[in-house]
Every structure is written in structure tokens, then in C-alpha cells.
Amino acid sequence: MKLARLAHLSMALTATAMAVAAHAQEWPQRPIRIVVPFAAGSSPDILARIVNDKLSARIGQPLIVDNKPGAGGNTGTDQASKAQPDGYTFLLSVNAPLVYNTVLYKNLPYDPFKDLVPVSLAATTPNVCAVSNSMNVDSVKGWLDAMKRNPGKFNFASTGNGSISHLGVELVKLKTNSFAVHIPYASSSQAVTALIQGDVQYACLPPVTVMPQVKAGRLKALAVTSAERSALLPDLPTLRESGLPDIQAVPWFAYMAPKGTPPEVVQRMSREIAAVLKEPETLKRLQTAYFDPVGSTPEALNKFMVEELRRWKPVIERAGLKPDN
């Protein structure tokens, strides 16, 4: 009887293995949806569309960007986490909805560490701290002096509560004992428009939306938020070089999948993304948009997210940040 049970178990395991192998060979059989939890024209949207061009050719099916903005990225990230885990829905999200919001929100409708599985860390980009021309400053020192002389007079924009564009400035405020009112926007393009119009006076936002306006003379760029100068923006100093130690707030972009997505599909998608990011044509387009491509394994992305949570949780708690700050 025991031998019969063992034989039955062996047959079941063999059948499962064959089914997994067959699924890997058959996938994909139809278009794949890439949920971007921000508006069209946002940094993750631009990244998704650049990568999709080549990724579609590699996997043999169209990849369709599905913009689901709202709640600082939580709306689309939540929808993706609850999608059918059949290998036909992926998510391209960013720092806040994937890590920081687990600290900021008491009742987050999803758990990125439990309801999603990592696929690939796709890229990073340094935020650019820029000011409205109306501030009449041309350095980080001038910017900070203006804030200290006029507490409460200035507003700053971000791409949403808990976004790195929000937390980075909050860290600056904390380090300099300065104050400004936070005004969140649905996307970086909306935040930049508000900055140009004078609705806000400064912001630290992705360069893909900031730098065209700087080159047109509509804004003044002061520094980047990365630890080192960016090779893509070599003329801009870091905040550290500008006299602000321990300030590093870099946006990153990661592909995720709903929990339960077949592991072989996750692994293949990860490999294909990494391959696309290394293609010369894609690399050139990414660098033109100020992205530094990465392309990681799922395991490396998981480790990275855990480290990000460990690094930023104390900052969020020490600053007393809430979703409506």
C-alpha cells in the first residue's frame, strides 16, 4: 500500500513538472498587460514604453501599458496585486507603493512583500532639485537661505504622498530645520507644470520632466539627489557637495507580478527585461530620458526592497510623516 502511494505521488509530481514545462514553452499566447500606477507621461510610463518596444519583439506578443493612477501609486499597484496570476499581468511601479507606503499607511489594501513577487529592478534615475524662476536663486545655499528667511511662504511639489520626491525634500527639511508646504500631484509632469506656473516654488523631480524645462529657461536646476554626480547630468552637483550631508533619495523602477504567477514565467520575464536593457538602441533611448538601466534577478530585487525598507522606515517615522503631510 505504501509503495502504491509513493508511486502515485511520483506520478503526480511528474505530471506537475511536465505541466510547468509545457506552460513555460507555451507562454505567452496573448498580449501582456503592464500596469503602470501613474499617469501617461510620468517617469514609469516613459520607461515602460521604451522597454516595451524591444521586449514585445523578444517574447513574441504585444505588451500593453495600462495606466492606473491614483493615491500616489497605490491604486494601480493594488489592482495589479489582485490580478489573475496567469503570467499576463505585470506591474511597473516605484519606491513608494512598493516599499515606503507600508510604513506611511496603516491600512494599505495590499502588501507588496506578500501579494506581489519581484521580477526585475529595471532602472534608477537621480531626482533633480529645481526652483521656480520667481525664487531668484541659483544655488542650493540660496534656496535653503530663502526658505529659512521665509518659513511657511514656499510650497514644494511631489509626485504623491510618500514618493521619493516627497521623502527626499522632507529629509532636506529635517536636516536644515526649514519648513515648506507639501503639495502632491498625480505625476511628475503635473508637478513640473505647477512649478513653472508658480503654484509651487521648488521640487526634486525626475530629470526626464525637469531638464527640458531647465534647458528652455523656465526653471533653474540646482542639484541631484544621488550619492554621486550623475554621468547623465555631470554639471549638476549632488546635495552632499552643496553642503547637505546624508541626503540620498533616488527614484527606482521595478517590475513585479501578482503572487502565484508561475515561477518559470517570472524568471523568463526577468531574463528578457535584463537583455532588453543591455541592447544598444534601448540603452541610448533610456539614457536620453535620464534612466540608468539595471536589470536584476528576482532574488536581487527582493533583497533590494528589504534594504530600502530598512533604510527609509526610521526616516519616515522620525519625521512623523503621514499620508496627508
PDB file of C-alpha atoms in Angstrom:
ATOM      1  CA  MET A   1       0.000   0.000   0.000  1.00  0.00           C
ATOM      2  CA  LYS A   2       2.840   2.357   0.888  1.00  0.00           C
ATOM      3  CA  LEU A   3       4.575   1.595  -2.414  1.00  0.00           C
ATOM      4  CA  ALA A   4       1.349   2.337  -4.280  1.00  0.00           C
ATOM      5  CA  ARG A   5       1.046   5.705  -2.544  1.00  0.00           C
ATOM      6  CA  LEU A   6       4.663   6.538  -3.363  1.00  0.00           C
ATOM      7  CA  ALA A   7       4.123   5.572  -6.984  1.00  0.00           C
ATOM      8  CA  HIS A   8       1.017   7.748  -7.132  1.00  0.00           C
ATOM      9  CA  LEU A   9       2.914  10.677  -5.608  1.00  0.00           C
ATOM     10  CA  SER A  10       5.771  10.206  -8.073  1.00  0.00           C
ATOM     11  CA  MET A  11       3.343  10.228 -10.985  1.00  0.00           C
ATOM     12  CA  ALA A  12       1.668  13.371  -9.655  1.00  0.00           C
ATOM     13  CA  LEU A  13       4.991  15.167  -9.293  1.00  0.00           C
ATOM     14  CA  THR A  14       5.999  14.117 -12.783  1.00  0.00           C
ATOM     15  CA  ALA A  15       2.710  15.390 -14.187  1.00  0.00           C
ATOM     16  CA  THR A  16       3.167  18.701 -12.376  1.00  0.00           C
ATOM     17  CA  ALA A  17       6.701  19.082 -13.716  1.00  0.00           C
ATOM     18  CA  MET A  18       5.502  18.325 -17.238  1.00  0.00           C
ATOM     19  CA  ALA A  19       2.697  20.856 -16.883  1.00  0.00           C
ATOM     20  CA  VAL A  20       5.130  23.532 -15.667  1.00  0.00           C
ATOM     21  CA  ALA A  21       7.486  22.805 -18.568  1.00  0.00           C
ATOM     22  CA  ALA A  22       4.612  22.922 -21.039  1.00  0.00           C
ATOM     23  CA  HIS A  23       3.429  26.247 -19.610  1.00  0.00           C
ATOM     24  CA  ALA A  24       6.924  27.701 -19.936  1.00  0.00           C
ATOM     25  CA  GLN A  25       7.091  26.616 -23.576  1.00  0.00           C
ATOM     26  CA  GLU A  26       3.601  27.905 -24.402  1.00  0.00           C
ATOM     27  CA  TRP A  27       3.830  31.302 -22.664  1.00  0.00           C
ATOM     28  CA  PRO A  28       2.969  33.814 -23.913  1.00  0.00           C
ATOM     29  CA  GLN A  29      -0.020  33.092 -26.128  1.00  0.00           C
ATOM     30  CA  ARG A  30      -1.689  36.510 -25.989  1.00  0.00           C
ATOM     31  CA  PRO A  31      -0.878  40.184 -25.258  1.00  0.00           C
ATOM     32  CA  ILE A  32       0.565  41.034 -21.842  1.00  0.00           C
ATOM     33  CA  ARG A  33      -0.648  43.914 -19.702  1.00  0.00           C
ATOM     34  CA  ILE A  34       1.890  46.154 -17.953  1.00  0.00           C
ATOM     35  CA  VAL A  35       0.127  48.098 -15.210  1.00  0.00           C
ATOM     36  CA  VAL A  36       1.736  51.486 -14.553  1.00  0.00           C
ATOM     37  CA  PRO A  37       0.204  53.070 -11.433  1.00  0.00           C
ATOM     38  CA  PHE A  38       0.847  56.616 -12.649  1.00  0.00           C
ATOM     39  CA  ALA A  39      -0.438  58.821 -15.444  1.00  0.00           C
ATOM     40  CA  ALA A  40       0.743  58.854 -19.035  1.00  0.00           C
ATOM     41  CA  GLY A  41       3.887  60.965 -19.338  1.00  0.00           C
ATOM     42  CA  SER A  42       5.143  60.007 -15.883  1.00  0.00           C
ATOM     43  CA  SER A  43       8.630  58.509 -15.481  1.00  0.00           C
ATOM     44  CA  PRO A  44       7.466  54.888 -15.074  1.00  0.00           C
ATOM     45  CA  ASP A  45       5.149  55.312 -18.053  1.00  0.00           C
ATOM     46  CA  ILE A  46       8.020  56.576 -20.223  1.00  0.00           C
ATOM     47  CA  LEU A  47      10.265  53.728 -19.046  1.00  0.00           C
ATOM     48  CA  ALA A  48       7.588  51.113 -19.748  1.00  0.00           C
ATOM     49  CA  ARG A  49       7.040  52.345 -23.296  1.00  0.00           C
ATOM     50  CA  ILE A  50      10.768  52.402 -24.077  1.00  0.00           C
ATOM     51  CA  VAL A  51      11.260  48.858 -22.790  1.00  0.00           C
ATOM     52  CA  ASN A  52       8.054  47.531 -24.370  1.00  0.00           C
ATOM     53  CA  ASP A  53       9.235  48.211 -27.908  1.00  0.00           C
ATOM     54  CA  LYS A  54      12.038  45.664 -27.696  1.00  0.00           C
ATOM     55  CA  LEU A  55      10.504  43.361 -25.088  1.00  0.00           C
ATOM     56  CA  SER A  56       7.495  42.674 -27.311  1.00  0.00           C
ATOM     57  CA  ALA A  57       9.799  41.512 -30.094  1.00  0.00           C
ATOM     58  CA  ARG A  58      11.720  39.204 -27.762  1.00  0.00           C
ATOM     59  CA  ILE A  59       8.692  37.419 -26.294  1.00  0.00           C
ATOM     60  CA  GLY A  60       6.580  37.466 -29.436  1.00  0.00           C
ATOM     61  CA  GLN A  61       3.495  39.211 -28.056  1.00  0.00           C
ATOM     62  CA  PRO A  62       2.392  42.858 -27.666  1.00  0.00           C
ATOM     63  CA  LEU A  63       2.890  44.485 -24.270  1.00  0.00           C
ATOM     64  CA  ILE A  64       0.158  46.969 -23.466  1.00  0.00           C
ATOM     65  CA  VAL A  65       0.679  49.780 -20.943  1.00  0.00           C
ATOM     66  CA  ASP A  66      -2.342  50.150 -18.669  1.00  0.00           C
ATOM     67  CA  ASN A  67      -2.129  53.438 -16.729  1.00  0.00           C
ATOM     68  CA  LYS A  68      -3.929  53.221 -13.372  1.00  0.00           C
ATOM     69  CA  PRO A  69      -3.018  56.418 -11.482  1.00  0.00           C
ATOM     70  CA  GLY A  70      -4.316  57.351  -8.053  1.00  0.00           C
ATOM     71  CA  ALA A  71      -3.402  57.502  -4.365  1.00  0.00           C
ATOM     72  CA  GLY A  72       0.305  58.016  -5.003  1.00  0.00           C
ATOM     73  CA  GLY A  73       0.579  54.785  -6.968  1.00  0.00           C
ATOM     74  CA  ASN A  74      -1.417  52.674  -4.518  1.00  0.00           C
ATOM     75  CA  THR A  75      -4.465  52.292  -6.755  1.00  0.00           C
ATOM     76  CA  GLY A  76      -2.712  50.667  -9.704  1.00  0.00           C
ATOM     77  CA  THR A  77      -0.320  48.675  -7.517  1.00  0.00           C
ATOM     78  CA  ASP A  78      -3.282  47.277  -5.587  1.00  0.00           C
ATOM     79  CA  GLN A  79      -5.116  46.362  -8.799  1.00  0.00           C
ATOM     80  CA  ALA A  80      -2.071  44.573 -10.151  1.00  0.00           C
ATOM     81  CA  SER A  81      -1.610  42.655  -6.889  1.00  0.00           C
ATOM     82  CA  LYS A  82      -5.160  41.318  -7.220  1.00  0.00           C
ATOM     83  CA  ALA A  83      -4.926  40.431 -10.914  1.00  0.00           C
ATOM     84  CA  GLN A  84      -5.118  36.858 -12.147  1.00  0.00           C
ATOM     85  CA  PRO A  85      -1.632  35.372 -11.635  1.00  0.00           C
ATOM     86  CA  ASP A  86      -1.528  33.751 -15.054  1.00  0.00           C
ATOM     87  CA  GLY A  87       1.551  35.474 -16.450  1.00  0.00           C
ATOM     88  CA  TYR A  88      -0.406  38.047 -18.449  1.00  0.00           C
ATOM     89  CA  THR A  89      -0.346  40.918 -15.955  1.00  0.00           C
ATOM     90  CA  PHE A  90       2.817  42.596 -14.707  1.00  0.00           C
ATOM     91  CA  LEU A  91       3.385  45.796 -12.776  1.00  0.00           C
ATOM     92  CA  LEU A  92       5.985  48.527 -13.277  1.00  0.00           C
ATOM     93  CA  SER A  93       5.954  50.532 -10.069  1.00  0.00           C
ATOM     94  CA  VAL A  94       8.264  52.677  -7.950  1.00  0.00           C
ATOM     95  CA  ASN A  95       9.677  53.247  -4.464  1.00  0.00           C
ATOM     96  CA  ALA A  96       6.631  54.432  -2.549  1.00  0.00           C
ATOM     97  CA  PRO A  97       3.899  51.909  -3.422  1.00  0.00           C
ATOM     98  CA  LEU A  98       6.424  49.061  -3.324  1.00  0.00           C
ATOM     99  CA  VAL A  99       8.152  49.936  -0.040  1.00  0.00           C
ATOM    100  CA  TYR A 100       7.603  53.273   1.700  1.00  0.00           C
ATOM    101  CA  ASN A 101       3.810  53.191   1.822  1.00  0.00           C
ATOM    102  CA  THR A 102       3.942  50.087   4.020  1.00  0.00           C
ATOM    103  CA  VAL A 103       5.176  52.479   6.715  1.00  0.00           C
ATOM    104  CA  LEU A 104       3.113  55.548   5.804  1.00  0.00           C
ATOM    105  CA  TYR A 105      -0.303  53.881   5.511  1.00  0.00           C
ATOM    106  CA  LYS A 106      -1.953  51.957   8.336  1.00  0.00           C
ATOM    107  CA  ASN A 107      -4.493  50.284   6.061  1.00  0.00           C
ATOM    108  CA  LEU A 108      -2.695  49.715   2.791  1.00  0.00           C
ATOM    109  CA  PRO A 109      -5.031  47.481   0.711  1.00  0.00           C
ATOM    110  CA  TYR A 110      -2.143  45.241  -0.391  1.00  0.00           C
ATOM    111  CA  ASP A 111       1.193  44.056   0.971  1.00  0.00           C
ATOM    112  CA  PRO A 112       3.921  44.386  -1.681  1.00  0.00           C
ATOM    113  CA  PHE A 113       6.057  41.818   0.138  1.00  0.00           C
ATOM    114  CA  LYS A 114       3.249  39.239   0.289  1.00  0.00           C
ATOM    115  CA  ASP A 115       0.845  39.971  -2.575  1.00  0.00           C
ATOM    116  CA  LEU A 116       3.441  40.609  -5.286  1.00  0.00           C
ATOM    117  CA  VAL A 117       6.553  38.764  -6.414  1.00  0.00           C
ATOM    118  CA  PRO A 118       9.707  40.561  -7.644  1.00  0.00           C
ATOM    119  CA  VAL A 119      10.658  40.303 -11.312  1.00  0.00           C
ATOM    120  CA  SER A 120      13.409  42.835 -12.036  1.00  0.00           C
ATOM    121  CA  LEU A 121      14.844  46.112 -10.793  1.00  0.00           C
ATOM    122  CA  ALA A 122      14.706  47.917 -14.120  1.00  0.00           C
ATOM    123  CA  ALA A 123      16.318  51.302 -13.626  1.00  0.00           C
ATOM    124  CA  THR A 124      17.144  54.218 -11.378  1.00  0.00           C
ATOM    125  CA  THR A 125      17.342  57.941 -12.020  1.00  0.00           C
ATOM    126  CA  PRO A 126      18.586  60.858  -9.903  1.00  0.00           C
ATOM    127  CA  ASN A 127      15.954  63.391  -8.956  1.00  0.00           C
ATOM    128  CA  VAL A 128      16.801  66.978  -9.858  1.00  0.00           C
ATOM    129  CA  CYS A 129      16.109  69.697  -7.307  1.00  0.00           C
ATOM    130  CA  ALA A 130      14.813  72.675  -9.244  1.00  0.00           C
ATOM    131  CA  VAL A 131      13.323  76.026  -8.310  1.00  0.00           C
ATOM    132  CA  SER A 132      10.875  78.396  -9.905  1.00  0.00           C
ATOM    133  CA  ASN A 133      12.453  81.398 -11.600  1.00  0.00           C
ATOM    134  CA  SER A 134      10.431  83.565  -9.219  1.00  0.00           C
ATOM    135  CA  MET A 135      12.650  82.472  -6.304  1.00  0.00           C
ATOM    136  CA  ASN A 136      15.646  84.250  -7.872  1.00  0.00           C
ATOM    137  CA  VAL A 137      18.212  81.780  -6.510  1.00  0.00           C
ATOM    138  CA  ASP A 138      20.957  79.938  -8.344  1.00  0.00           C
ATOM    139  CA  SER A 139      22.392  77.597  -5.702  1.00  0.00           C
ATOM    140  CA  VAL A 140      21.318  75.158  -3.017  1.00  0.00           C
ATOM    141  CA  LYS A 141      22.584  77.600  -0.393  1.00  0.00           C
ATOM    142  CA  GLY A 142      20.445  80.369  -1.839  1.00  0.00           C
ATOM    143  CA  TRP A 143      17.437  78.054  -1.934  1.00  0.00           C
ATOM    144  CA  LEU A 144      17.828  76.995   1.704  1.00  0.00           C
ATOM    145  CA  ASP A 145      18.533  80.549   2.881  1.00  0.00           C
ATOM    146  CA  ALA A 146      15.324  81.715   1.189  1.00  0.00           C
ATOM    147  CA  MET A 147      13.334  79.015   2.974  1.00  0.00           C
ATOM    148  CA  LYS A 148      14.829  79.898   6.350  1.00  0.00           C
ATOM    149  CA  ARG A 149      14.127  83.601   5.859  1.00  0.00           C
ATOM    150  CA  ASN A 150      10.539  82.928   4.834  1.00  0.00           C
ATOM    151  CA  PRO A 151       9.179  79.995   6.901  1.00  0.00           C
ATOM    152  CA  GLY A 152       5.857  78.796   5.527  1.00  0.00           C
ATOM    153  CA  LYS A 153       5.962  81.056   2.474  1.00  0.00           C
ATOM    154  CA  PHE A 154       7.002  78.395  -0.019  1.00  0.00           C
ATOM    155  CA  ASN A 155       5.285  75.292  -1.365  1.00  0.00           C
ATOM    156  CA  PHE A 156       7.013  72.267  -2.853  1.00  0.00           C
ATOM    157  CA  ALA A 157       5.651  69.704  -5.298  1.00  0.00           C
ATOM    158  CA  SER A 158       5.962  65.940  -5.348  1.00  0.00           C
ATOM    159  CA  THR A 159       4.608  63.022  -7.348  1.00  0.00           C
ATOM    160  CA  GLY A 160       2.487  61.909  -4.393  1.00  0.00           C
ATOM    161  CA  ASN A 161       2.477  61.374  -0.657  1.00  0.00           C
ATOM    162  CA  GLY A 162       5.296  59.031   0.302  1.00  0.00           C
ATOM    163  CA  SER A 163       7.018  59.285  -3.087  1.00  0.00           C
ATOM    164  CA  ILE A 164      10.786  59.691  -3.124  1.00  0.00           C
ATOM    165  CA  SER A 165      10.219  63.239  -4.424  1.00  0.00           C
ATOM    166  CA  HIS A 166       8.259  63.847  -1.211  1.00  0.00           C
ATOM    167  CA  LEU A 167      10.538  61.998   1.214  1.00  0.00           C
ATOM    168  CA  GLY A 168      13.700  63.488  -0.251  1.00  0.00           C
ATOM    169  CA  VAL A 169      12.514  67.033   0.417  1.00  0.00           C
ATOM    170  CA  GLU A 170      11.215  66.071   3.847  1.00  0.00           C
ATOM    171  CA  LEU A 171      14.712  64.808   4.611  1.00  0.00           C
ATOM    172  CA  VAL A 172      16.158  68.134   3.447  1.00  0.00           C
ATOM    173  CA  LYS A 173      13.685  69.978   5.693  1.00  0.00           C
ATOM    174  CA  LEU A 174      14.619  67.743   8.607  1.00  0.00           C
ATOM    175  CA  LYS A 175      18.362  68.274   8.118  1.00  0.00           C
ATOM    176  CA  THR A 176      18.068  72.054   7.689  1.00  0.00           C
ATOM    177  CA  ASN A 177      15.253  72.755  10.153  1.00  0.00           C
ATOM    178  CA  SER A 178      13.291  74.514   7.422  1.00  0.00           C
ATOM    179  CA  PHE A 179       9.604  74.462   6.560  1.00  0.00           C
ATOM    180  CA  ALA A 180       7.531  74.443   3.374  1.00  0.00           C
ATOM    181  CA  VAL A 181       4.068  73.191   2.480  1.00  0.00           C
ATOM    182  CA  HIS A 182       3.866  69.909   0.583  1.00  0.00           C
ATOM    183  CA  ILE A 183       1.549  69.753  -2.439  1.00  0.00           C
ATOM    184  CA  PRO A 184       1.319  66.304  -4.072  1.00  0.00           C
ATOM    185  CA  TYR A 185       0.477  65.790  -7.742  1.00  0.00           C
ATOM    186  CA  ALA A 186      -0.566  62.740  -9.732  1.00  0.00           C
ATOM    187  CA  SER A 187       2.553  62.734 -11.922  1.00  0.00           C
ATOM    188  CA  SER A 188       5.911  64.418 -12.390  1.00  0.00           C
ATOM    189  CA  SER A 189       4.648  66.243 -15.482  1.00  0.00           C
ATOM    190  CA  GLN A 190       1.826  67.821 -13.450  1.00  0.00           C
ATOM    191  CA  ALA A 191       4.261  68.751 -10.685  1.00  0.00           C
ATOM    192  CA  VAL A 192       6.611  70.428 -13.167  1.00  0.00           C
ATOM    193  CA  THR A 193       3.707  72.372 -14.687  1.00  0.00           C
ATOM    194  CA  ALA A 194       2.787  73.638 -11.215  1.00  0.00           C
ATOM    195  CA  LEU A 195       6.410  74.652 -10.680  1.00  0.00           C
ATOM    196  CA  ILE A 196       6.537  76.613 -13.933  1.00  0.00           C
ATOM    197  CA  GLN A 197       3.224  78.315 -13.194  1.00  0.00           C
ATOM    198  CA  GLY A 198       4.357  79.348  -9.714  1.00  0.00           C
ATOM    199  CA  ASP A 199       1.812  77.274  -7.803  1.00  0.00           C
ATOM    200  CA  VAL A 200       4.851  75.775  -6.028  1.00  0.00           C
ATOM    201  CA  GLN A 201       8.339  77.209  -5.674  1.00  0.00           C
ATOM    202  CA  TYR A 202      10.563  74.141  -5.730  1.00  0.00           C
ATOM    203  CA  ALA A 203      10.666  70.383  -6.145  1.00  0.00           C
ATOM    204  CA  CYS A 204      13.037  67.436  -6.526  1.00  0.00           C
ATOM    205  CA  LEU A 205      11.686  65.518  -9.503  1.00  0.00           C
ATOM    206  CA  PRO A 206      12.795  63.095 -12.253  1.00  0.00           C
ATOM    207  CA  PRO A 207      15.056  64.753 -14.827  1.00  0.00           C
ATOM    208  CA  VAL A 208      13.057  63.446 -17.786  1.00  0.00           C
ATOM    209  CA  THR A 209      10.378  66.025 -16.948  1.00  0.00           C
ATOM    210  CA  VAL A 210      12.541  68.712 -15.307  1.00  0.00           C
ATOM    211  CA  MET A 211      15.503  69.085 -17.672  1.00  0.00           C
ATOM    212  CA  PRO A 212      13.590  70.068 -20.860  1.00  0.00           C
ATOM    213  CA  GLN A 213      12.111  72.985 -18.876  1.00  0.00           C
ATOM    214  CA  VAL A 214      15.526  73.877 -17.443  1.00  0.00           C
ATOM    215  CA  LYS A 215      17.028  73.925 -20.953  1.00  0.00           C
ATOM    216  CA  ALA A 216      14.148  76.129 -22.085  1.00  0.00           C
ATOM    217  CA  GLY A 217      14.932  78.594 -19.280  1.00  0.00           C
ATOM    218  CA  ARG A 218      11.648  78.069 -17.447  1.00  0.00           C
ATOM    219  CA  LEU A 219      13.239  76.524 -14.321  1.00  0.00           C
ATOM    220  CA  LYS A 220      16.584  76.550 -12.536  1.00  0.00           C
ATOM    221  CA  ALA A 221      18.224  73.212 -11.695  1.00  0.00           C
ATOM    222  CA  LEU A 222      20.342  73.266  -8.537  1.00  0.00           C
ATOM    223  CA  ALA A 223      21.469  69.722  -7.665  1.00  0.00           C
ATOM    224  CA  VAL A 224      20.826  65.994  -7.972  1.00  0.00           C
ATOM    225  CA  THR A 225      19.699  63.768  -5.109  1.00  0.00           C
ATOM    226  CA  SER A 226      22.037  60.849  -5.859  1.00  0.00           C
ATOM    227  CA  ALA A 227      25.087  59.995  -3.734  1.00  0.00           C
ATOM    228  CA  GLU A 228      27.427  60.752  -6.644  1.00  0.00           C
ATOM    229  CA  ARG A 229      27.180  63.054  -9.629  1.00  0.00           C
ATOM    230  CA  SER A 230      25.198  61.539 -12.454  1.00  0.00           C
ATOM    231  CA  ALA A 231      27.089  60.769 -15.653  1.00  0.00           C
ATOM    232  CA  LEU A 232      23.940  61.900 -17.452  1.00  0.00           C
ATOM    233  CA  LEU A 233      23.931  65.276 -15.637  1.00  0.00           C
ATOM    234  CA  PRO A 234      27.614  65.904 -14.941  1.00  0.00           C
ATOM    235  CA  ASP A 235      27.279  69.659 -14.449  1.00  0.00           C
ATOM    236  CA  LEU A 236      24.872  69.355 -11.521  1.00  0.00           C
ATOM    237  CA  PRO A 237      26.401  68.913  -8.048  1.00  0.00           C
ATOM    238  CA  THR A 238      24.979  66.494  -5.505  1.00  0.00           C
ATOM    239  CA  LEU A 239      23.196  67.787  -2.423  1.00  0.00           C
ATOM    240  CA  ARG A 240      26.143  66.452  -0.436  1.00  0.00           C
ATOM    241  CA  GLU A 241      28.557  68.580  -2.473  1.00  0.00           C
ATOM    242  CA  SER A 242      26.236  71.506  -1.823  1.00  0.00           C
ATOM    243  CA  GLY A 243      26.627  71.204   1.948  1.00  0.00           C
ATOM    244  CA  LEU A 244      23.863  68.760   2.847  1.00  0.00           C
ATOM    245  CA  PRO A 245      25.318  65.507   4.244  1.00  0.00           C
ATOM    246  CA  ASP A 246      23.440  62.192   4.297  1.00  0.00           C
ATOM    247  CA  ILE A 247      20.932  63.178   1.632  1.00  0.00           C
ATOM    248  CA  GLN A 248      20.372  60.426  -0.922  1.00  0.00           C
ATOM    249  CA  ALA A 249      16.926  59.995  -2.418  1.00  0.00           C
ATOM    250  CA  VAL A 250      16.932  58.172  -5.745  1.00  0.00           C
ATOM    251  CA  PRO A 251      13.826  57.017  -7.640  1.00  0.00           C
ATOM    252  CA  TRP A 252      13.886  53.391  -8.776  1.00  0.00           C
ATOM    253  CA  PHE A 253      11.596  51.394 -11.018  1.00  0.00           C
ATOM    254  CA  ALA A 254      10.774  47.716 -10.622  1.00  0.00           C
ATOM    255  CA  TYR A 255       8.756  45.075 -12.427  1.00  0.00           C
ATOM    256  CA  MET A 256       6.561  42.931 -10.194  1.00  0.00           C
ATOM    257  CA  ALA A 257       3.929  40.227 -10.759  1.00  0.00           C
ATOM    258  CA  PRO A 258       0.875  39.055  -8.806  1.00  0.00           C
ATOM    259  CA  LYS A 259       1.685  36.397  -6.237  1.00  0.00           C
ATOM    260  CA  GLY A 260       1.131  32.962  -7.736  1.00  0.00           C
ATOM    261  CA  THR A 261       2.458  33.868 -11.176  1.00  0.00           C
ATOM    262  CA  PRO A 262       4.276  30.747 -12.466  1.00  0.00           C
ATOM    263  CA  PRO A 263       7.937  30.962 -11.357  1.00  0.00           C
ATOM    264  CA  GLU A 264       9.201  29.961 -14.788  1.00  0.00           C
ATOM    265  CA  VAL A 265       7.282  32.881 -16.328  1.00  0.00           C
ATOM    266  CA  VAL A 266       8.705  35.286 -13.734  1.00  0.00           C
ATOM    267  CA  GLN A 267      12.224  34.040 -14.405  1.00  0.00           C
ATOM    268  CA  ARG A 268      11.859  34.324 -18.169  1.00  0.00           C
ATOM    269  CA  MET A 269      10.375  37.814 -17.953  1.00  0.00           C
ATOM    270  CA  SER A 270      13.263  38.830 -15.702  1.00  0.00           C
ATOM    271  CA  ARG A 271      15.844  37.493 -18.167  1.00  0.00           C
ATOM    272  CA  GLU A 272      14.150  39.163 -21.140  1.00  0.00           C
ATOM    273  CA  ILE A 273      13.938  42.541 -19.377  1.00  0.00           C
ATOM    274  CA  ALA A 274      17.628  42.370 -18.451  1.00  0.00           C
ATOM    275  CA  ALA A 275      18.522  41.505 -22.053  1.00  0.00           C
ATOM    276  CA  VAL A 276      16.472  44.395 -23.453  1.00  0.00           C
ATOM    277  CA  LEU A 277      18.082  46.870 -21.055  1.00  0.00           C
ATOM    278  CA  LYS A 278      21.507  45.929 -22.462  1.00  0.00           C
ATOM    279  CA  GLU A 279      20.580  46.441 -26.107  1.00  0.00           C
ATOM    280  CA  PRO A 280      22.441  49.472 -27.532  1.00  0.00           C
ATOM    281  CA  GLU A 281      19.335  51.067 -29.022  1.00  0.00           C
ATOM    282  CA  THR A 282      17.345  50.704 -25.797  1.00  0.00           C
ATOM    283  CA  LEU A 283      20.286  51.900 -23.730  1.00  0.00           C
ATOM    284  CA  LYS A 284      20.583  55.030 -25.849  1.00  0.00           C
ATOM    285  CA  ARG A 285      16.869  55.813 -25.512  1.00  0.00           C
ATOM    286  CA  LEU A 286      16.965  55.239 -21.756  1.00  0.00           C
ATOM    287  CA  GLN A 287      19.965  57.494 -21.274  1.00  0.00           C
ATOM    288  CA  THR A 288      18.319  60.196 -23.376  1.00  0.00           C
ATOM    289  CA  ALA A 289      15.462  60.051 -20.853  1.00  0.00           C
ATOM    290  CA  TYR A 290      17.992  60.100 -17.940  1.00  0.00           C
ATOM    291  CA  PHE A 291      17.429  56.490 -16.839  1.00  0.00           C
ATOM    292  CA  ASP A 292      20.291  54.327 -15.543  1.00  0.00           C
ATOM    293  CA  PRO A 293      19.285  50.766 -16.537  1.00  0.00           C
ATOM    294  CA  VAL A 294      19.848  47.943 -14.054  1.00  0.00           C
ATOM    295  CA  GLY A 295      18.141  44.638 -14.889  1.00  0.00           C
ATOM    296  CA  SER A 296      18.288  42.369 -11.831  1.00  0.00           C
ATOM    297  CA  THR A 297      17.212  38.888 -10.865  1.00  0.00           C
ATOM    298  CA  PRO A 298      14.008  38.488  -8.827  1.00  0.00           C
ATOM    299  CA  GLU A 299      16.123  37.495  -5.827  1.00  0.00           C
ATOM    300  CA  ALA A 300      18.277  40.611  -6.067  1.00  0.00           C
ATOM    301  CA  LEU A 301      15.187  42.833  -6.311  1.00  0.00           C
ATOM    302  CA  ASN A 302      13.682  41.221  -3.224  1.00  0.00           C
ATOM    303  CA  LYS A 303      16.885  41.880  -1.271  1.00  0.00           C
ATOM    304  CA  PHE A 304      16.984  45.461  -2.537  1.00  0.00           C
ATOM    305  CA  MET A 305      13.395  46.139  -1.419  1.00  0.00           C
ATOM    306  CA  VAL A 306      14.103  44.765   2.064  1.00  0.00           C
ATOM    307  CA  GLU A 307      17.164  47.022   2.332  1.00  0.00           C
ATOM    308  CA  GLU A 308      15.144  50.048   1.158  1.00  0.00           C
ATOM    309  CA  LEU A 309      12.545  49.406   3.841  1.00  0.00           C
ATOM    310  CA  ARG A 310      15.256  49.104   6.484  1.00  0.00           C
ATOM    311  CA  ARG A 311      16.849  52.387   5.346  1.00  0.00           C
ATOM    312  CA  TRP A 312      13.749  54.538   4.976  1.00  0.00           C
ATOM    313  CA  LYS A 313      11.454  53.301   7.752  1.00  0.00           C
ATOM    314  CA  PRO A 314      13.373  55.167  10.509  1.00  0.00           C
ATOM    315  CA  VAL A 315      13.441  58.344   8.362  1.00  0.00           C
ATOM    316  CA  ILE A 316       9.670  58.250   7.827  1.00  0.00           C
ATOM    317  CA  GLU A 317       8.989  57.540  11.496  1.00  0.00           C
ATOM    318  CA  ARG A 318      11.471  60.132  12.770  1.00  0.00           C
ATOM    319  CA  ALA A 319       9.957  62.823  10.532  1.00  0.00           C
ATOM    320  CA  GLY A 320       6.458  61.831  11.683  1.00  0.00           C
ATOM    321  CA  LEU A 321       5.230  61.640   8.113  1.00  0.00           C
ATOM    322  CA  LYS A 322       1.624  60.696   7.387  1.00  0.00           C
ATOM    323  CA  PRO A 323      -0.186  60.151   4.059  1.00  0.00           C
ATOM    324  CA  ASP A 324      -1.684  63.649   4.230  1.00  0.00           C
ATOM    325  CA  ASN A 325       1.556  65.527   5.075  1.00  0.00           C
TER     326      ASN A 325
END
